[in-house]
Amino acid sequence: MSTVFTITLLLIGGGVAATLYRLVRGPRMLDRAVAVDVMTALAMCGLGAAAVAWDNYTALPDLLVLSLLGFVGSVSLARYFSGGPR
């Protein structure tokens, strides 16, 4: 495991810790929704960093699925919270 990969994992871990704090502590439901979206993005970053570090790109379809789920989830939550068409 290279030093760059270790530093990357530490930074992603710090982001996960801060996001979990916001997920638990967030006073409104929108804060929690944003925290879940950020957690999805951090999972994607972790998968991408691991794929590059280990030179194994079989996780790329997983990244595609995570990105699509994150986008659709964010749009649907924003539409729900804004009181969109029903």
PDB file of C-alpha atoms in Angstrom:
ATOM      1  CA  MET A   1       0.000   0.000   0.000  1.00  0.00           C
ATOM      2  CA  SER A   2       1.550   3.265  -1.075  1.00  0.00           C
ATOM      3  CA  THR A   3       1.796   6.399   1.003  1.00  0.00           C
ATOM      4  CA  VAL A   4      -0.486   8.317  -1.329  1.00  0.00           C
ATOM      5  CA  PHE A   5      -3.209   5.670  -1.011  1.00  0.00           C
ATOM      6  CA  THR A   6      -2.874   5.723   2.791  1.00  0.00           C
ATOM      7  CA  ILE A   7      -3.212   9.504   2.888  1.00  0.00           C
ATOM      8  CA  THR A   8      -6.196   9.296   0.542  1.00  0.00           C
ATOM      9  CA  LEU A   9      -7.901   6.765   2.801  1.00  0.00           C
ATOM     10  CA  LEU A  10      -7.239   8.943   5.847  1.00  0.00           C
ATOM     11  CA  LEU A  11      -8.768  11.970   4.146  1.00  0.00           C
ATOM     12  CA  ILE A  12     -11.796   9.988   2.992  1.00  0.00           C
ATOM     13  CA  GLY A  13     -12.141   8.599   6.514  1.00  0.00           C
ATOM     14  CA  GLY A  14     -12.126  12.138   7.907  1.00  0.00           C
ATOM     15  CA  GLY A  15     -14.830  13.076   5.441  1.00  0.00           C
ATOM     16  CA  VAL A  16     -16.885  10.059   6.466  1.00  0.00           C
ATOM     17  CA  ALA A  17     -16.541  10.994  10.139  1.00  0.00           C
ATOM     18  CA  ALA A  18     -17.673  14.568   9.491  1.00  0.00           C
ATOM     19  CA  THR A  19     -20.547  13.333   7.341  1.00  0.00           C
ATOM     20  CA  LEU A  20     -21.685  10.851   9.987  1.00  0.00           C
ATOM     21  CA  TYR A  21     -21.671  13.673  12.521  1.00  0.00           C
ATOM     22  CA  ARG A  22     -23.914  15.751  10.244  1.00  0.00           C
ATOM     23  CA  LEU A  23     -26.118  12.729   9.559  1.00  0.00           C
ATOM     24  CA  VAL A  24     -26.721  12.132  13.267  1.00  0.00           C
ATOM     25  CA  ARG A  25     -26.721  15.738  14.426  1.00  0.00           C
ATOM     26  CA  GLY A  26     -28.383  17.518  11.478  1.00  0.00           C
ATOM     27  CA  PRO A  27     -31.294  19.569  12.759  1.00  0.00           C
ATOM     28  CA  ARG A  28     -33.359  19.280   9.565  1.00  0.00           C
ATOM     29  CA  MET A  29     -34.143  16.458   7.215  1.00  0.00           C
ATOM     30  CA  LEU A  30     -32.433  18.306   4.337  1.00  0.00           C
ATOM     31  CA  ASP A  31     -29.140  18.221   6.269  1.00  0.00           C
ATOM     32  CA  ARG A  32     -29.481  14.477   6.583  1.00  0.00           C
ATOM     33  CA  ALA A  33     -30.320  14.114   2.894  1.00  0.00           C
ATOM     34  CA  VAL A  34     -27.208  16.067   1.914  1.00  0.00           C
ATOM     35  CA  ALA A  35     -25.156  13.930   4.302  1.00  0.00           C
ATOM     36  CA  VAL A  36     -26.389  10.752   2.614  1.00  0.00           C
ATOM     37  CA  ASP A  37     -25.500  12.231  -0.779  1.00  0.00           C
ATOM     38  CA  VAL A  38     -22.006  13.140   0.441  1.00  0.00           C
ATOM     39  CA  MET A  39     -21.609   9.648   1.896  1.00  0.00           C
ATOM     40  CA  THR A  40     -22.413   8.189  -1.528  1.00  0.00           C
ATOM     41  CA  ALA A  41     -19.812  10.453  -3.126  1.00  0.00           C
ATOM     42  CA  LEU A  42     -17.214   9.433  -0.535  1.00  0.00           C
ATOM     43  CA  ALA A  43     -17.944   5.759  -1.175  1.00  0.00           C
ATOM     44  CA  MET A  44     -17.402   6.409  -4.874  1.00  0.00           C
ATOM     45  CA  CYS A  45     -14.097   8.143  -4.131  1.00  0.00           C
ATOM     46  CA  GLY A  46     -12.985   5.224  -1.983  1.00  0.00           C
ATOM     47  CA  LEU A  47     -13.866   2.684  -4.666  1.00  0.00           C
ATOM     48  CA  GLY A  48     -12.095   4.732  -7.317  1.00  0.00           C
ATOM     49  CA  ALA A  49      -8.967   5.147  -5.194  1.00  0.00           C
ATOM     50  CA  ALA A  50      -8.879   1.436  -4.420  1.00  0.00           C
ATOM     51  CA  ALA A  51      -9.297   0.575  -8.103  1.00  0.00           C
ATOM     52  CA  VAL A  52      -6.352   2.767  -9.046  1.00  0.00           C
ATOM     53  CA  ALA A  53      -4.153   1.629  -6.150  1.00  0.00           C
ATOM     54  CA  TRP A  54      -4.692  -2.077  -6.783  1.00  0.00           C
ATOM     55  CA  ASP A  55      -4.832  -1.769 -10.594  1.00  0.00           C
ATOM     56  CA  ASN A  56      -8.137  -3.654 -10.626  1.00  0.00           C
ATOM     57  CA  TYR A  57     -10.911  -1.912 -12.483  1.00  0.00           C
ATOM     58  CA  THR A  58     -13.720  -4.417 -11.969  1.00  0.00           C
ATOM     59  CA  ALA A  59     -15.434  -1.963  -9.576  1.00  0.00           C
ATOM     60  CA  LEU A  60     -16.200   0.540 -12.339  1.00  0.00           C
ATOM     61  CA  PRO A  61     -19.763  -0.755 -12.892  1.00  0.00           C
ATOM     62  CA  ASP A  62     -20.326  -0.325  -9.148  1.00  0.00           C
ATOM     63  CA  LEU A  63     -19.206   3.284  -9.467  1.00  0.00           C
ATOM     64  CA  LEU A  64     -21.668   3.806 -12.290  1.00  0.00           C
ATOM     65  CA  VAL A  65     -24.534   2.359 -10.257  1.00  0.00           C
ATOM     66  CA  LEU A  66     -23.600   4.463  -7.212  1.00  0.00           C
ATOM     67  CA  SER A  67     -23.467   7.627  -9.288  1.00  0.00           C
ATOM     68  CA  LEU A  68     -26.872   6.963 -10.821  1.00  0.00           C
ATOM     69  CA  LEU A  69     -28.419   6.107  -7.448  1.00  0.00           C
ATOM     70  CA  GLY A  70     -26.932   9.220  -5.884  1.00  0.00           C
ATOM     71  CA  PHE A  71     -28.276  11.446  -8.636  1.00  0.00           C
ATOM     72  CA  VAL A  72     -31.762   9.946  -8.693  1.00  0.00           C
ATOM     73  CA  GLY A  73     -31.928   9.941  -4.904  1.00  0.00           C
ATOM     74  CA  SER A  74     -30.883  13.578  -4.640  1.00  0.00           C
ATOM     75  CA  VAL A  75     -33.346  14.710  -7.288  1.00  0.00           C
ATOM     76  CA  SER A  76     -36.223  12.763  -5.772  1.00  0.00           C
ATOM     77  CA  LEU A  77     -35.515  14.041  -2.254  1.00  0.00           C
ATOM     78  CA  ALA A  78     -35.247  17.623  -3.491  1.00  0.00           C
ATOM     79  CA  ARG A  79     -38.528  17.255  -5.320  1.00  0.00           C
ATOM     80  CA  TYR A  80     -40.188  15.719  -2.258  1.00  0.00           C
ATOM     81  CA  PHE A  81     -38.953  18.407   0.136  1.00  0.00           C
ATOM     82  CA  SER A  82     -39.887  21.255  -2.182  1.00  0.00           C
ATOM     83  CA  GLY A  83     -43.482  20.061  -2.336  1.00  0.00           C
ATOM     84  CA  GLY A  84     -43.364  19.384  -6.046  1.00  0.00           C
ATOM     85  CA  PRO A  85     -46.150  17.954  -8.175  1.00  0.00           C
ATOM     86  CA  ARG A  86     -48.176  15.257  -6.499  1.00  0.00           C
TER      87      ARG A  86
END
